[in-house]
mmCIF file of C-alpha atoms in Angstrom:
data_model
loop_
_atom_site.group_PDB
_atom_site.id
_atom_site.type_symbol
_atom_site.label_atom_id
_atom_site.label_comp_id
_atom_site.label_asym_id
_atom_site.label_seq_id
_atom_site.Cartn_x
_atom_site.Cartn_y
_atom_site.Cartn_z
ATOM 1 C CA MET A 870 -28.719 19.805 -8.111
ATOM 2 C CA ALA A 871 -28.627 18.876 -11.989
ATOM 3 C CA ASP A 872 -26.086 21.775 -12.525
ATOM 4 C CA ARG A 873 -23.706 19.870 -9.816
ATOM 5 C CA ILE A 874 -24.636 16.356 -11.117
ATOM 6 C CA GLU A 875 -23.653 17.513 -14.971
ATOM 7 C CA SER A 876 -20.377 19.039 -13.565
ATOM 8 C CA THR A 877 -19.214 15.971 -11.958
ATOM 9 C CA ILE A 878 -20.089 14.058 -14.793
ATOM 10 C CA ASP A 879 -17.977 16.233 -17.074
ATOM 11 C CA ALA A 880 -14.916 15.487 -14.362
ATOM 12 C CA ILE A 881 -15.674 11.732 -14.130
ATOM 13 C CA HIS A 882 -15.596 11.752 -18.454
ATOM 14 C CA ALA A 883 -12.166 14.187 -18.103
ATOM 15 C CA GLY A 884 -10.292 11.532 -15.855
ATOM 16 C CA ALA A 885 -11.643 8.408 -18.122
ATOM 17 C CA HIS A 886 -9.351 9.854 -20.563
ATOM 18 C CA GLY A 887 -6.744 10.607 -18.430
ATOM 19 C CA HIS A 888 -6.711 14.462 -17.855
ATOM 20 C CA LEU A 889 -7.728 13.974 -14.339
ATOM 21 C CA ASP A 890 -5.940 11.238 -11.734
ATOM 22 C CA TRP A 891 -8.283 9.078 -9.668
ATOM 23 C CA SER A 892 -8.064 11.091 -6.505
ATOM 24 C CA SER A 893 -9.216 14.511 -8.409
ATOM 25 C CA ILE A 894 -11.865 12.539 -9.754
ATOM 26 C CA LEU A 895 -13.437 11.259 -6.478
ATOM 27 C CA GLU A 896 -12.489 14.375 -4.541
ATOM 28 C CA LYS A 897 -15.028 16.206 -6.968
ATOM 29 C CA THR A 898 -17.933 13.403 -6.423
ATOM 30 C CA ALA A 899 -17.369 13.415 -2.587
ATOM 31 C CA LYS A 900 -17.359 17.666 -2.058
ATOM 32 C CA THR A 901 -20.258 17.279 -4.303
ATOM 33 C CA ALA A 902 -22.360 14.391 -2.419
ATOM 34 C CA ARG A 903 -21.237 16.162 0.811
ATOM 35 C CA VAL A 904 -19.559 12.796 2.022
ATOM 36 C CA GLU A 905 -16.366 12.603 4.164
ATOM 37 C CA ARG A 906 -14.680 9.734 1.796
ATOM 38 C CA MET A 907 -15.282 8.510 -1.621
ATOM 39 C CA THR A 908 -13.930 5.119 -2.573
ATOM 40 C CA LEU A 909 -14.571 3.384 -6.114
ATOM 41 C CA LEU A 910 -13.780 -0.765 -5.076
ATOM 42 C CA ILE A 911 -13.526 -3.471 -7.500
ATOM 43 C CA PHE A 912 -13.559 -7.225 -6.585
ATOM 44 C CA ASP A 913 -13.049 -9.967 -8.278
ATOM 45 C CA PRO A 914 -12.120 -13.475 -7.128
ATOM 46 C CA GLU A 915 -8.583 -13.539 -9.349
ATOM 47 C CA ASN A 916 -7.323 -10.098 -8.300
ATOM 48 C CA GLY A 917 -9.052 -9.473 -4.777
ATOM 49 C CA VAL A 918 -9.683 -5.977 -3.791
ATOM 50 C CA LEU A 919 -8.582 -3.026 -6.079
ATOM 51 C CA GLN A 920 -9.518 0.594 -5.028
ATOM 52 C CA GLN A 921 -9.453 4.340 -5.617
ATOM 53 C CA THR A 922 -10.349 6.568 -3.145
ATOM 54 C CA TRP A 923 -10.339 10.251 -1.730
ATOM 55 C CA PRO A 924 -9.138 11.695 0.440
ATOM 56 C CA PHE A 925 -5.801 9.792 -1.053
ATOM 57 C CA ASP A 926 -4.561 7.487 1.159
ATOM 58 C CA PRO A 927 -2.514 4.606 0.171
ATOM 59 C CA GLU A 928 -1.361 3.396 3.484
ATOM 60 C CA GLY A 929 -5.395 3.203 4.157
ATOM 61 C CA LEU A 930 -5.745 1.085 0.909
ATOM 62 C CA HIS A 931 -2.962 -1.159 1.519
ATOM 63 C CA LEU A 932 -4.073 -1.892 5.125
ATOM 64 C CA TYR A 933 -7.711 -3.053 4.169
ATOM 65 C CA ALA A 934 -6.611 -4.731 0.927
ATOM 66 C CA THR A 935 -3.896 -7.013 2.798
ATOM 67 C CA THR A 936 -5.747 -7.473 6.283
ATOM 68 C CA TYR A 937 -9.479 -6.766 6.435
ATOM 69 C CA ALA A 938 -10.832 -7.030 2.665
ATOM 70 C CA PRO A 939 -10.496 -10.987 2.972
ATOM 71 C CA PHE A 940 -12.473 -11.209 5.789
ATOM 72 C CA ASP A 941 -15.330 -8.042 4.768
ATOM 73 C CA VAL A 942 -18.530 -9.612 4.851
ATOM 74 C CA ARG A 943 -19.946 -6.948 3.232
ATOM 75 C CA ILE A 944 -18.157 -7.787 -0.014
ATOM 76 C CA GLU A 945 -19.730 -11.410 -0.381
ATOM 77 C CA ARG A 946 -23.289 -10.237 0.941
ATOM 78 C CA ALA A 947 -23.201 -7.231 -1.957
ATOM 79 C CA LEU A 948 -22.261 -10.253 -4.779
ATOM 80 C CA SER A 949 -25.590 -11.748 -3.454
ATOM 81 C CA ARG A 950 -27.569 -8.825 -4.397
ATOM 82 C CA PRO A 951 -29.208 -7.995 -7.798
ATOM 83 C CA SER A 952 -27.442 -5.483 -9.612
ATOM 84 C CA MET A 953 -27.816 -1.543 -9.514
ATOM 85 C CA GLN A 954 -29.213 -1.930 -5.987
ATOM 86 C CA ILE A 955 -28.245 0.407 -2.863
ATOM 87 C CA ILE A 956 -26.366 -1.504 -0.323
ATOM 88 C CA SER A 957 -25.317 -0.279 2.797
ATOM 89 C CA THR A 958 -23.477 -1.397 6.371
ATOM 90 C CA GLN A 959 -26.549 -1.138 7.851
ATOM 91 C CA ASN A 960 -28.259 -3.422 5.534
ATOM 92 C CA LEU A 961 -25.436 -5.743 4.733
ATOM 93 C CA MET A 962 -24.574 -6.717 8.734
ATOM 94 C CA SER A 963 -26.674 -6.801 11.986
ATOM 95 C CA PRO A 964 -25.974 -4.238 14.653
ATOM 96 C CA ALA A 965 -24.373 -7.588 16.405
ATOM 97 C CA GLU A 966 -22.087 -8.471 13.616
ATOM 98 C CA ILE A 967 -21.268 -4.852 13.439
ATOM 99 C CA ALA A 968 -20.142 -4.756 16.903
ATOM 100 C CA GLN A 969 -17.960 -8.055 16.612
ATOM 101 C CA CYS A 970 -16.658 -6.663 13.152
ATOM 102 C CA PRO A 971 -12.521 -6.344 13.002
ATOM 103 C CA PHE A 972 -13.106 -3.916 10.214
ATOM 104 C CA HIS A 973 -15.449 -1.696 12.462
ATOM 105 C CA GLN A 974 -13.377 -2.210 15.499
ATOM 106 C CA GLU A 975 -9.981 -1.610 14.390
ATOM 107 C CA PHE A 976 -9.876 -0.236 11.003
ATOM 108 C CA VAL A 977 -12.219 2.446 12.085
ATOM 109 C CA ARG A 978 -10.365 3.390 15.020
ATOM 110 C CA ILE A 979 -7.752 5.109 12.513
ATOM 111 C CA TYR A 980 -9.922 5.994 9.615
ATOM 112 C CA PRO A 981 -13.220 7.196 11.663
ATOM 113 C CA ASP A 982 -14.636 8.351 8.369
ATOM 114 C CA SER A 983 -15.345 5.091 7.384
ATOM 115 C CA TRP A 984 -17.830 4.201 10.003
ATOM 116 C CA HIS A 985 -21.078 4.435 7.498
ATOM 117 C CA MET A 986 -21.206 3.026 4.019
ATOM 118 C CA THR A 987 -23.532 3.570 1.367
ATOM 119 C CA GLY A 988 -22.732 2.079 -2.024
ATOM 120 C CA LEU A 989 -24.316 1.320 -5.579
ATOM 121 C CA SER A 990 -23.584 -2.648 -6.233
ATOM 122 C CA MET A 991 -23.181 -3.398 -9.489
ATOM 123 C CA ARG A 992 -21.831 -6.762 -10.572
ATOM 124 C CA SER A 993 -21.309 -9.191 -13.268
ATOM 125 C CA GLY A 994 -21.341 -12.683 -12.405
ATOM 126 C CA ARG A 995 -18.452 -12.987 -9.593
ATOM 127 C CA ILE A 996 -16.875 -9.590 -9.991
ATOM 128 C CA LEU A 997 -18.605 -6.350 -8.316
ATOM 129 C CA ALA A 998 -17.932 -2.812 -9.026
ATOM 130 C CA ALA A 999 -19.075 -0.563 -5.976
ATOM 131 C CA PRO A 1000 -18.730 3.164 -5.837
ATOM 132 C CA LEU A 1001 -19.153 3.890 -2.260
ATOM 133 C CA MET A 1002 -19.592 7.062 0.233
ATOM 134 C CA HIS A 1003 -18.181 7.169 3.697
ATOM 135 C CA SER A 1004 -19.358 9.409 6.527
ATOM 136 C CA SER A 1005 -18.291 8.944 10.218
ATOM 137 C CA ALA A 1006 -20.597 7.917 13.103
ATOM 138 C CA ARG A 1007 -21.085 11.677 14.098
ATOM 139 C CA ARG A 1008 -22.037 12.513 10.424
ATOM 140 C CA GLY A 1009 -24.596 9.641 9.968
ATOM 141 C CA PRO A 1010 -25.552 7.449 6.980
ATOM 142 C CA ALA A 1011 -26.233 9.129 3.720
ATOM 143 C CA ASP A 1012 -29.472 10.904 3.598
ATOM 144 C CA GLU A 1013 -32.095 10.768 0.645
ATOM 145 C CA GLU A 1014 -30.497 13.474 -1.632
ATOM 146 C CA GLN A 1015 -27.115 11.717 -1.471
ATOM 147 C CA THR A 1016 -28.185 8.373 -2.149
ATOM 148 C CA LYS A 1017 -30.289 9.618 -5.488
ATOM 149 C CA PHE A 1018 -26.948 11.502 -6.505
ATOM 150 C CA LEU A 1019 -24.819 8.090 -5.770
ATOM 151 C CA SER A 1020 -27.136 6.344 -7.902
ATOM 152 C CA ILE A 1021 -27.059 8.675 -10.875
ATOM 153 C CA ILE A 1022 -23.398 8.954 -10.697
ATOM 154 C CA GLY A 1023 -22.436 5.313 -9.949
ATOM 155 C CA PRO A 1024 -22.445 3.999 -13.413
ATOM 156 C CA HIS A 1025 -20.588 7.110 -14.666
ATOM 157 C CA LEU A 1026 -17.730 6.253 -12.443
ATOM 158 C CA VAL A 1027 -17.955 2.499 -13.066
ATOM 159 C CA SER A 1028 -17.624 3.222 -17.100
ATOM 160 C CA ALA A 1029 -15.024 5.607 -16.665
ATOM 161 C CA TYR A 1030 -12.735 3.275 -14.529
ATOM 162 C CA GLN A 1031 -13.670 0.403 -17.122
ATOM 163 C CA PHE A 1032 -12.315 2.531 -19.956
ATOM 164 C CA ARG A 1033 -9.437 3.862 -18.291
ATOM 165 C CA THR A 1034 -7.967 0.272 -17.079
ATOM 166 C CA ALA A 1035 -8.596 -0.809 -20.735
ATOM 167 C CA THR A 1036 -7.093 2.205 -22.466
ATOM 168 C CA ALA A 1037 -4.055 2.218 -19.702
ATOM 169 C CA THR A 1038 -0.418 2.406 -21.353
ATOM 170 C CA LEU A 1039 1.741 -0.094 -19.550
ATOM 171 C CA PRO A 1040 5.116 1.496 -17.936
ATOM 172 C CA PRO A 1041 8.427 0.954 -19.668
ATOM 173 C CA LYS A 1042 8.366 -3.316 -19.008
ATOM 174 C CA ALA A 1043 6.195 -3.484 -21.844
ATOM 175 C CA SER A 1044 8.866 -2.061 -23.936
ATOM 176 C CA PRO A 1045 11.876 -2.826 -25.479
ATOM 177 C CA PHE A 1046 13.081 -2.964 -21.823
ATOM 178 C CA GLU A 1047 10.906 -5.948 -21.168
ATOM 179 C CA ASP A 1048 13.940 -8.680 -21.604
ATOM 180 C CA ALA A 1049 16.358 -6.874 -18.999
ATOM 181 C CA PHE A 1050 13.386 -6.151 -16.779
ATOM 182 C CA ASP A 1051 12.664 -9.839 -16.712
ATOM 183 C CA ALA A 1052 16.732 -10.642 -16.583
ATOM 184 C CA MET A 1053 17.190 -8.658 -13.462
ATOM 185 C CA ALA A 1054 18.772 -10.661 -10.117
ATOM 186 C CA ASP A 1055 16.798 -8.624 -7.702
ATOM 187 C CA GLY A 1056 13.019 -8.974 -7.498
ATOM 188 C CA MET A 1057 11.173 -5.779 -9.455
ATOM 189 C CA VAL A 1058 7.662 -5.098 -8.425
ATOM 190 C CA VAL A 1059 5.736 -2.079 -10.143
ATOM 191 C CA PHE A 1060 2.474 -0.924 -9.044
ATOM 192 C CA ASP A 1061 -0.087 2.068 -9.639
ATOM 193 C CA MET A 1062 -1.312 4.676 -7.634
ATOM 194 C CA SER A 1063 -3.798 2.452 -5.740
ATOM 195 C CA GLY A 1064 -1.091 0.511 -4.507
ATOM 196 C CA SER A 1065 -2.069 -2.297 -6.930
ATOM 197 C CA ILE A 1066 0.590 -4.659 -8.907
ATOM 198 C CA VAL A 1067 0.925 -3.739 -12.371
ATOM 199 C CA THR A 1068 3.473 -6.238 -13.535
ATOM 200 C CA LEU A 1069 6.630 -7.987 -11.729
ATOM 201 C CA ASN A 1070 9.399 -10.160 -12.688
ATOM 202 C CA PRO A 1071 10.777 -13.646 -12.192
ATOM 203 C CA ALA A 1072 12.942 -12.866 -9.466
ATOM 204 C CA ALA A 1073 10.296 -10.840 -7.464
ATOM 205 C CA ARG A 1074 7.831 -14.271 -8.109
ATOM 206 C CA THR A 1075 10.135 -16.796 -7.057
ATOM 207 C CA LEU A 1076 10.842 -14.538 -3.726
ATOM 208 C CA ILE A 1077 7.407 -14.188 -3.213
ATOM 209 C CA GLU A 1078 6.808 -18.081 -3.698
ATOM 210 C CA ALA A 1079 9.948 -18.847 -1.657
ATOM 211 C CA ASP A 1080 9.087 -19.209 1.863
ATOM 212 C CA GLY A 1081 5.810 -17.344 2.834
ATOM 213 C CA THR A 1082 7.777 -14.038 3.881
ATOM 214 C CA LEU A 1083 5.882 -11.945 0.996
ATOM 215 C CA ARG A 1084 2.953 -12.972 -0.255
ATOM 216 C CA LEU A 1085 0.387 -11.678 -2.756
ATOM 217 C CA VAL A 1086 -3.434 -10.783 -1.633
ATOM 218 C CA GLY A 1087 -4.975 -10.352 -4.654
ATOM 219 C CA ARG A 1088 -2.701 -7.925 -6.478
ATOM 220 C CA THR A 1089 -1.606 -6.326 -3.054
ATOM 221 C CA LEU A 1090 2.236 -6.912 -1.988
ATOM 222 C CA SER A 1091 2.163 -7.926 1.758
ATOM 223 C CA CYS A 1092 4.392 -9.523 4.324
ATOM 224 C CA GLU A 1093 3.278 -12.348 6.539
ATOM 225 C CA ASP A 1094 5.096 -10.679 9.601
ATOM 226 C CA ARG A 1095 2.804 -8.120 10.529
ATOM 227 C CA ALA A 1096 5.633 -5.702 11.847
ATOM 228 C CA SER A 1097 6.908 -5.869 8.288
ATOM 229 C CA ARG A 1098 3.397 -5.291 6.552
ATOM 230 C CA GLU A 1099 3.165 -1.969 8.217
ATOM 231 C CA ARG A 1100 6.590 -0.935 7.319
ATOM 232 C CA LEU A 1101 5.933 -1.999 3.872
ATOM 233 C CA ALA A 1102 2.668 -0.297 3.166
ATOM 234 C CA LEU A 1103 4.522 2.893 4.825
ATOM 235 C CA LEU A 1104 6.985 2.342 2.164
ATOM 236 C CA MET A 1105 4.567 2.324 -0.835
ATOM 237 C CA GLY A 1106 2.742 4.862 0.433
ATOM 238 C CA ALA A 1107 5.625 7.272 0.853
ATOM 239 C CA VAL A 1108 6.449 6.389 -2.761
ATOM 240 C CA LEU A 1109 2.920 6.908 -3.940
ATOM 241 C CA ARG A 1110 2.688 10.239 -1.683
ATOM 242 C CA PHE A 1111 5.957 11.368 -3.773
ATOM 243 C CA GLN A 1112 4.273 10.813 -7.157
ATOM 244 C CA ALA A 1113 0.995 12.779 -5.991
ATOM 245 C CA GLY A 1114 3.382 15.842 -4.763
ATOM 246 C CA GLN A 1115 2.822 15.621 -1.062
ATOM 247 C CA THR A 1116 6.442 15.110 -0.300
ATOM 248 C CA PHE A 1117 9.361 15.582 -1.938
ATOM 249 C CA THR A 1118 12.047 12.487 -0.815
ATOM 250 C CA LEU A 1119 11.828 9.285 -1.470
ATOM 251 C CA PRO A 1120 11.759 6.798 1.397
ATOM 252 C CA ARG A 1121 14.430 4.661 2.597
ATOM 253 C CA PRO A 1122 14.930 1.175 2.010
ATOM 254 C CA ILE A 1123 13.191 -1.490 4.571
ATOM 255 C CA LEU A 1124 14.558 -4.941 5.688
ATOM 256 C CA VAL A 1125 12.049 -7.675 6.134
ATOM 257 C CA LYS A 1126 12.648 -10.400 8.523
ATOM 258 C CA ARG A 1127 12.609 -13.689 6.610
ATOM 259 C CA ALA A 1128 10.173 -16.471 7.714
ATOM 260 C CA SER A 1129 12.721 -19.095 7.017
ATOM 261 C CA GLY A 1130 15.163 -17.357 9.480
ATOM 262 C CA ALA A 1131 17.532 -16.627 6.582
ATOM 263 C CA MET A 1132 19.092 -13.304 5.926
ATOM 264 C CA PRO A 1133 16.380 -10.420 5.781
ATOM 265 C CA LEU A 1134 14.913 -8.957 2.320
ATOM 266 C CA LYS A 1135 15.964 -5.394 1.335
ATOM 267 C CA ILE A 1136 13.220 -3.728 -0.120
ATOM 268 C CA SER A 1137 13.703 -0.110 -1.626
ATOM 269 C CA ALA A 1138 11.354 2.042 -3.293
ATOM 270 C CA PHE A 1139 11.402 4.340 -6.166
ATOM 271 C CA ALA A 1140 9.207 6.584 -8.446
ATOM 272 C CA SER A 1141 8.708 5.748 -12.169
ATOM 273 C CA PRO A 1142 6.811 8.319 -14.407
ATOM 274 C CA GLY A 1143 4.243 6.614 -16.509
ATOM 275 C CA ALA A 1144 3.294 7.511 -19.928
ATOM 276 C CA ASN A 1145 1.308 10.548 -19.038
ATOM 277 C CA ARG A 1146 0.973 12.580 -15.923
ATOM 278 C CA ALA A 1147 -1.994 11.086 -14.436
ATOM 279 C CA GLN A 1148 -0.687 7.473 -14.635
ATOM 280 C CA PRO A 1149 2.610 7.232 -12.750
ATOM 281 C CA TYR A 1150 3.719 4.196 -11.071
ATOM 282 C CA GLY A 1151 6.057 3.026 -7.960
ATOM 283 C CA VAL A 1152 8.624 0.435 -8.130
ATOM 284 C CA LEU A 1153 10.102 -1.876 -5.506
ATOM 285 C CA THR A 1154 13.492 -3.485 -5.871
ATOM 286 C CA ILE A 1155 13.628 -6.957 -3.503
ATOM 287 C CA ARG A 1156 16.960 -8.078 -2.883
ATOM 288 C CA ASP A 1157 18.068 -11.220 -0.904
ATOM 289 C CA MET A 1158 20.565 -10.135 1.266
ATOM 290 C CA ALA A 1159 21.998 -13.807 1.401
ATOM 291 C CA LYS A 1160 23.120 -13.312 -1.963
ATOM 292 C CA ALA A 1161 24.164 -9.569 -1.392
ATOM 293 C CA ARG A 1162 27.783 -8.724 -0.901
ATOM 294 C CA LEU A 1163 27.862 -7.207 2.753
ATOM 295 C CA PRO A 1164 30.486 -4.746 3.892
ATOM 296 C CA SER A 1165 33.707 -5.474 5.791
ATOM 297 C CA ALA A 1166 34.292 -3.858 8.727
ATOM 298 C CA GLU A 1167 36.848 -1.960 6.963
ATOM 299 C CA MET A 1168 34.797 -0.442 3.850
ATOM 300 C CA ILE A 1169 32.380 0.532 7.053
ATOM 301 C CA ARG A 1170 34.853 2.410 8.897
ATOM 302 C CA GLN A 1171 35.836 4.320 5.694
ATOM 303 C CA VAL A 1172 32.805 5.560 4.695
ATOM 304 C CA THR A 1173 31.052 6.065 8.419
ATOM 305 C CA PRO A 1174 31.757 8.030 11.178
ATOM 306 C CA LEU A 1175 32.069 4.339 13.180
ATOM 307 C CA SER A 1176 35.151 3.281 15.496
ATOM 308 C CA ASN A 1177 36.847 0.466 14.472
ATOM 309 C CA ALA A 1178 35.139 -1.587 17.921
ATOM 310 C CA GLU A 1179 31.755 -0.159 16.579
ATOM 311 C CA ALA A 1180 32.619 -1.336 12.936
ATOM 312 C CA LYS A 1181 33.482 -4.786 13.656
ATOM 313 C CA LEU A 1182 30.111 -5.357 15.891
ATOM 314 C CA CYS A 1183 28.005 -3.990 12.698
ATOM 315 C CA GLU A 1184 29.922 -6.313 9.995
ATOM 316 C CA ALA A 1185 28.870 -8.923 12.569
ATOM 317 C CA LEU A 1186 25.497 -7.946 13.071
ATOM 318 C CA LEU A 1187 25.291 -7.589 9.382
ATOM 319 C CA VAL A 1188 25.965 -11.436 8.700
ATOM 320 C CA GLY A 1189 23.491 -12.423 11.556
ATOM 321 C CA THR A 1190 25.365 -13.051 14.570
ATOM 322 C CA SER A 1191 23.208 -11.753 17.851
ATOM 323 C CA MET A 1192 24.907 -9.571 20.327
ATOM 324 C CA SER A 1193 25.111 -12.138 23.065
ATOM 325 C CA ALA A 1194 27.028 -14.477 20.491
ATOM 326 C CA TYR A 1195 29.076 -11.239 19.803
ATOM 327 C CA ALA A 1196 29.761 -10.705 23.276
ATOM 328 C CA ASP A 1197 30.808 -14.317 23.969
ATOM 329 C CA ALA A 1198 33.092 -14.917 20.690
ATOM 330 C CA ASN A 1199 34.942 -11.237 21.871
ATOM 331 C CA GLY A 1200 35.089 -11.743 25.566
ATOM 332 C CA LEU A 1201 32.726 -8.888 26.246
ATOM 333 C CA SER A 1202 29.794 -8.412 28.323
ATOM 334 C CA GLU A 1203 26.665 -8.311 26.338
ATOM 335 C CA HIS A 1204 26.046 -4.756 28.365
ATOM 336 C CA THR A 1205 29.360 -3.404 26.736
ATOM 337 C CA VAL A 1206 28.548 -4.770 22.946
ATOM 338 C CA ARG A 1207 24.827 -3.494 23.590
ATOM 339 C CA THR A 1208 26.277 0.340 24.395
ATOM 340 C CA GLN A 1209 28.673 0.180 21.599
ATOM 341 C CA PHE A 1210 25.660 -0.316 19.178
ATOM 342 C CA LYS A 1211 23.952 1.977 21.014
ATOM 343 C CA HIS A 1212 26.516 4.830 20.247
ATOM 344 C CA ALA A 1213 26.863 2.979 16.463
ATOM 345 C CA ARG A 1214 23.306 3.502 15.862
ATOM 346 C CA GLY A 1215 23.322 7.172 17.332
ATOM 347 C CA LYS A 1216 26.286 8.240 14.973
ATOM 348 C CA LEU A 1217 24.128 6.323 11.893
ATOM 349 C CA ASN A 1218 21.179 8.466 12.922
ATOM 350 C CA ALA A 1219 19.208 5.313 13.159
ATOM 351 C CA SER A 1220 16.255 4.892 15.325
ATOM 352 C CA ASN A 1221 16.848 0.931 15.760
ATOM 353 C CA GLN A 1222 18.891 -1.905 14.387
ATOM 354 C CA ALA A 1223 17.045 -2.854 11.117
ATOM 355 C CA GLU A 1224 16.979 0.620 10.316
ATOM 356 C CA ALA A 1225 21.228 0.750 11.210
ATOM 357 C CA MET A 1226 21.249 -2.237 9.188
ATOM 358 C CA VAL A 1227 19.717 -0.515 6.001
ATOM 359 C CA THR A 1228 22.025 2.664 6.579
ATOM 360 C CA LEU A 1229 25.023 0.665 6.356
ATOM 361 C CA MET A 1230 24.086 -1.239 3.242
ATOM 362 C CA ARG A 1231 23.251 2.061 1.624
ATOM 363 C CA LEU A 1232 26.268 3.863 2.746
ATOM 364 C CA CYS A 1233 28.553 0.931 1.553
ATOM 365 C CA GLY A 1234 26.584 0.574 -1.669
ATOM 366 C CA SER A 1235 25.474 -3.146 -1.077
#
C-alpha cells in the first residue's frame, strides 16, 4: 500500500508542474484506489462548480455543472461540515432524499458509476475542495482501505490543483492579440479541458446578457433551452475530445434558437494549443445570424447540388420564413414544400432543418 501511495503522489506532483494532464493524474489515482471514477470538485459561490474527472467526460461535466450542481444538496451540506472530514452520499443525504433526488434518479441513469460517492471535504470559508471517489451501486461504497487512501492522497490533489491554477499560462488573449480579441464582432469564448470558461470577449458577454438565450452557470456556458443546452454540451465535448486525441475531426457548428424569437445564434468550435501540451483550450465563436450576410438562392445554387426550387426554399428558411408561410406565398401546398425540403436536406446530408441551415451557411461562407 505504501508503494502505491508513493507512486500516486509522484504522479500528482508531476501533474502540478504540467507534465501530466488531469485525466492522467486522476486515472492513476482511481486505479490505485480501485474505484470506477475519480473527480476533483471545487466549489465557490462566485464561480460555481469546477471539476476535473476520470474517465475523461466533458459532456458529463457540462451536464452536471449546468443542470444538477445548482440543486445538489450535498455541496451545501459538505460546506457545513468541519474541514478534512470524510463525506459520503449516505452521511449527507437520507434514503428518502436519495430516492427523490434528480441527480440520483436522472444523472446516474446516464452515469451509473456515480451512484456511490466518498470524498474528503476540504474547505476555507465558503470555498469547498473535495477529491471524490465514485462507484456503481453494484460495486458498493468505498471500504476502509479506500477511505484511508483518500484521506492521504486528497490533500496532495488539492495542493497540485492550487499550484497549477496559480501558475497556469493564459491562452493568447493575454498576449499582444488582446486588443484584436476584444474588438472582434463575433463573440469569442475560451474554455479549458474541464469546460470552464477561461476568458471571453465583450461581444460574447453582450450576447450572453442579451435575451436569456445563453447563460453562465458559474464559469460554464449554457443555454436556457434544454435541446440547445444538450447540443452545446456535445459541441464543447467534441472539441475537448479532439484536444485529448480521442477524435480526429472538429464538430460542425450548431444553431441555437433565440429566446426572443429573433434569428438564431450560430456557434462554432475550434481547438487552440495552450502554452504547453498539458494545457490546451477550446474556443467557441458565437455569431448573431441577424447580423450575418445570408446567402442568396443564386449563391446556394452555385455551391450546392440543390435545384432552383430547393435553393429558393432554403433562402426563405434562412431568413426565418416558415414552410407554411412559404407555401402560401408561392401557391403551393405545405406537403409539396416539405417534400422539397426533404429532398434538399438529403442532398446536404443533414438530419434536420437546423443542421441543413448550418451546412448552407458553412458552404456559402457566412
